[in-house]
XYZ file of C-alpha atoms in Angstrom:
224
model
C 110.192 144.916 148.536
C 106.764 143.571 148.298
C 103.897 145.849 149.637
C 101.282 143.881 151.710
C 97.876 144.573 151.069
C 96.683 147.508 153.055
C 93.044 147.743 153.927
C 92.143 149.766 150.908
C 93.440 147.656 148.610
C 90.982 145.083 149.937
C 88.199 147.351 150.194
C 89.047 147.567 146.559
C 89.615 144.254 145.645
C 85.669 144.020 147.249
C 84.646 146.735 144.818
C 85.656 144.913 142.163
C 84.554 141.796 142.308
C 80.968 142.812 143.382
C 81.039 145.133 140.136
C 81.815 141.756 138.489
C 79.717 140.182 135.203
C 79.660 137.225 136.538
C 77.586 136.236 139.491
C 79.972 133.941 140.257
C 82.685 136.108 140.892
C 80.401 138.691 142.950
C 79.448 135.330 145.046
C 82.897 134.289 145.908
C 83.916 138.271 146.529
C 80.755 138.313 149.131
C 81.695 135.089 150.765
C 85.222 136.956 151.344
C 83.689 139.496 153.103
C 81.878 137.832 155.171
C 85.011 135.679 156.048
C 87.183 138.313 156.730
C 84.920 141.415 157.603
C 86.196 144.584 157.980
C 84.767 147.893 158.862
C 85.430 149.314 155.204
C 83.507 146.718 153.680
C 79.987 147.959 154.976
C 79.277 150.447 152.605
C 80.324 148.757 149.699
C 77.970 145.424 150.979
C 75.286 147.529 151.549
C 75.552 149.506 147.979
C 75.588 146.159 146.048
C 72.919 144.233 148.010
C 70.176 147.294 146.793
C 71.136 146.262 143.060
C 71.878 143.484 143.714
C 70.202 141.155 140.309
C 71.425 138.067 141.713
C 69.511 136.242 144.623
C 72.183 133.641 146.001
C 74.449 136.698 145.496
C 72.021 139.273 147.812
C 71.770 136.378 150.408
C 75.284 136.268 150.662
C 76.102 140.017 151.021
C 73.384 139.388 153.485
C 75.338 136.934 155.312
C 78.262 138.963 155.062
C 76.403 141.913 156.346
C 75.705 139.829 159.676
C 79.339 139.007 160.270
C 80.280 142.149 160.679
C 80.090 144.008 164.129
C 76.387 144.918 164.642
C 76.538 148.115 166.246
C 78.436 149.195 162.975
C 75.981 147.428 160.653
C 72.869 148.346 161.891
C 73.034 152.729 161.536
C 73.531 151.445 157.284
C 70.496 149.595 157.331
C 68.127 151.894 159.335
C 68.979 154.412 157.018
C 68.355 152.093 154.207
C 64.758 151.452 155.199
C 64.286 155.409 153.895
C 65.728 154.511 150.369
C 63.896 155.420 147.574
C 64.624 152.110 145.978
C 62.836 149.365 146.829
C 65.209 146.714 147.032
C 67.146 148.688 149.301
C 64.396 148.352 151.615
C 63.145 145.317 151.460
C 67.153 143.806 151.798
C 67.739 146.135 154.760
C 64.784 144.642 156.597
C 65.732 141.056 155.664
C 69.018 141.857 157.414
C 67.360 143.020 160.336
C 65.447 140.120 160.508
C 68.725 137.993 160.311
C 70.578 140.172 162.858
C 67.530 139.688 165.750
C 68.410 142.835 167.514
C 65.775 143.621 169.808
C 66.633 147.616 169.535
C 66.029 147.679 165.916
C 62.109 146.961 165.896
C 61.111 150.390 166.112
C 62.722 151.366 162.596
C 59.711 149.427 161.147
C 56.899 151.776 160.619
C 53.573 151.445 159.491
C 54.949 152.606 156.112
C 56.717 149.113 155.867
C 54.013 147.316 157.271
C 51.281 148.741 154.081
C 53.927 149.840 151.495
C 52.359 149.608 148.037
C 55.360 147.782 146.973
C 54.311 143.438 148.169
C 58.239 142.537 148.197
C 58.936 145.817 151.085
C 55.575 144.729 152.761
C 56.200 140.989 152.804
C 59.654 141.228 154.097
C 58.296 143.880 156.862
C 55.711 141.478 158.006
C 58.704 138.589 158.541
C 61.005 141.354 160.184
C 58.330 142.613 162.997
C 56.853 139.578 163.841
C 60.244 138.591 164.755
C 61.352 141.581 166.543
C 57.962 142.535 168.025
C 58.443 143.037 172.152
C 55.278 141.225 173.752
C 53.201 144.501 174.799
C 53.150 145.884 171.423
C 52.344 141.904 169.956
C 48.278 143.831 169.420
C 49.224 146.879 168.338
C 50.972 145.650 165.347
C 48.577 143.059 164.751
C 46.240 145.105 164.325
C 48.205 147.203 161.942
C 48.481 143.605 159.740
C 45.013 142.834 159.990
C 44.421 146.287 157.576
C 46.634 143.834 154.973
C 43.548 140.736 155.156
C 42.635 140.161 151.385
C 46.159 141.698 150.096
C 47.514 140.385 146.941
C 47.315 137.028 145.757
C 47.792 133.785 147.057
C 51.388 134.352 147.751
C 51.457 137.359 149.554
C 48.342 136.229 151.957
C 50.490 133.156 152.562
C 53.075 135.508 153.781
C 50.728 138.020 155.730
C 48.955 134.426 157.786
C 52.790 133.208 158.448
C 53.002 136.542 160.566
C 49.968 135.988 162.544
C 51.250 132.117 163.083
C 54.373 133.668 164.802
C 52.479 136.499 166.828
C 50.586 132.970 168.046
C 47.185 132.726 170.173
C 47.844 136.629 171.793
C 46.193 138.084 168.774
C 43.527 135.834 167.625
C 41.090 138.275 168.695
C 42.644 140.906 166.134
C 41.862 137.823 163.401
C 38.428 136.911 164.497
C 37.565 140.607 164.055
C 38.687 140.651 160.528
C 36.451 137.637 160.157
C 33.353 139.937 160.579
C 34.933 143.113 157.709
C 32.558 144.525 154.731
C 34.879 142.704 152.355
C 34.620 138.804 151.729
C 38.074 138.460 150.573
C 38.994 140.005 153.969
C 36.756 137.599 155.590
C 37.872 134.497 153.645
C 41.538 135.243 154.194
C 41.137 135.803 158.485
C 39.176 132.507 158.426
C 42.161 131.041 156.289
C 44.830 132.419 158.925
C 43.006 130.895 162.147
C 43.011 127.953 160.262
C 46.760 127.861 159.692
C 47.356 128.605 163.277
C 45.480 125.999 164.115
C 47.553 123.605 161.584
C 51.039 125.773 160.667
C 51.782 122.359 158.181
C 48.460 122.640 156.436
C 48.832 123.880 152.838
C 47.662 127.420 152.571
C 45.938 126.912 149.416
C 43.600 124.003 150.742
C 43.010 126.193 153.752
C 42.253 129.074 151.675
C 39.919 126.979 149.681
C 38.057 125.159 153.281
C 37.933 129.351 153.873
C 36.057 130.219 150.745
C 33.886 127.135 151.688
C 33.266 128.150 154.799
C 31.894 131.693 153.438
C 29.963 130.239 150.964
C 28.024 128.321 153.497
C 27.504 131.419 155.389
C 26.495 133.897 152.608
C 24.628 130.936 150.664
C 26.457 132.407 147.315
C 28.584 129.525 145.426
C 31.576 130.600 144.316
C 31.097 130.900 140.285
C 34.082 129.269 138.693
């Protein structure tokens, strides 16, 4: 008689093709998962998406991730956020951000929000802004606003595409950066109101109208 496979087995069959080579296979073993969820499955998702090499193949443990039941999912990835690895951090808070629960914002602390590491940070900034309730919309912008003059071009790009969400509320919390010690601080505020005020502007041109902008005001050309 033929034995039907139990849910081990396919908790197995999961292990195995994640542990795959061949991105391919670990792809098409995801996209089962997330076809055909099952509880068993969460641990062994949430293992491979922090080592994950792959990107289309962390995306779509992501997506797998999100079709299982939430309530189940959700304990995995709050405990994630305390990894030591980075990855597993940064890929637990993209999940979050996918999943939208509303109960989940206050797993992102201030740690998140200035982590050392840009990938943890930028994916923090994404998750909050989108889980944020509206009384504590100030609180973390001001939190953000510590992050004016972070990194390069990318990373500001990714800090002013959380104050574009947050929206008007929190200008004030910009315009106040606009007046810091530090010019980069300075240039990169004036960059962000900039961007709210035109979300399909190209950061870079508004970054350099910015730099413009504090030239004028400091009389001090920018030396190429």
């Amino acid at each position: 008689m033929t034995n039907t496979p139990n849910v081990m087995s396919l908790a197995d069959r999961l292990q195995s093709g994640l542990d795959s080579h061949n991105p391919s296979t670990r792809l098409q073993a995801a996209l089962t998962a997330g076809t055909t969820p099952d509880p068993t499955f969460i641990t062994i998702l949430m293992r491979h998406v922090a080592a994950e090499s792959d990107f289309f193949v962390r995306d779509m443990i992501t997506w797998a991730l999100t079709r299982h039941d939430h309530d189940q999912v959700v304990p995995h990835l709050v405990a994630a956020l305390s990894s030591p690895v980075a990855q597993a951090q940064s890929q637990a808070l993209h999940t979050l951000s996918k999943l939208g629960e509303p109960t989940t914002w206050q797993a992102i602390t201030t740690d998140h929000l200035v982590a050392d590491d840009d990938e943890i940070a930028r994916t923090a900034w994404r998750t909050a802004v989108g889980l944020v309730p509206p009384e504590q919309q100030l609180n973390l912008a001001s939190i953000l606003a510590t992050q004016f003059g972070r990194g390069d071009h990318d990373v500001q790009r990714s800090l002013s595409a959380a104050f574009v969400t947050l929206g008007d509320p929190v200008s004030s919390v910009i315009e106040q950066a606009q007046h810091s010690d530090d010019a980069r601080v300075r240039i990169h505020a004036t960059a962000t109101l900039l961007l709210m005020a035109n979300p399909e502007a190209a950061f870079e041109t508004l970054l350099d109208q910015a730099q413009r902008v504090e030239e004028e005001h400091s009389g001090s050309p920018r030396k190429e």
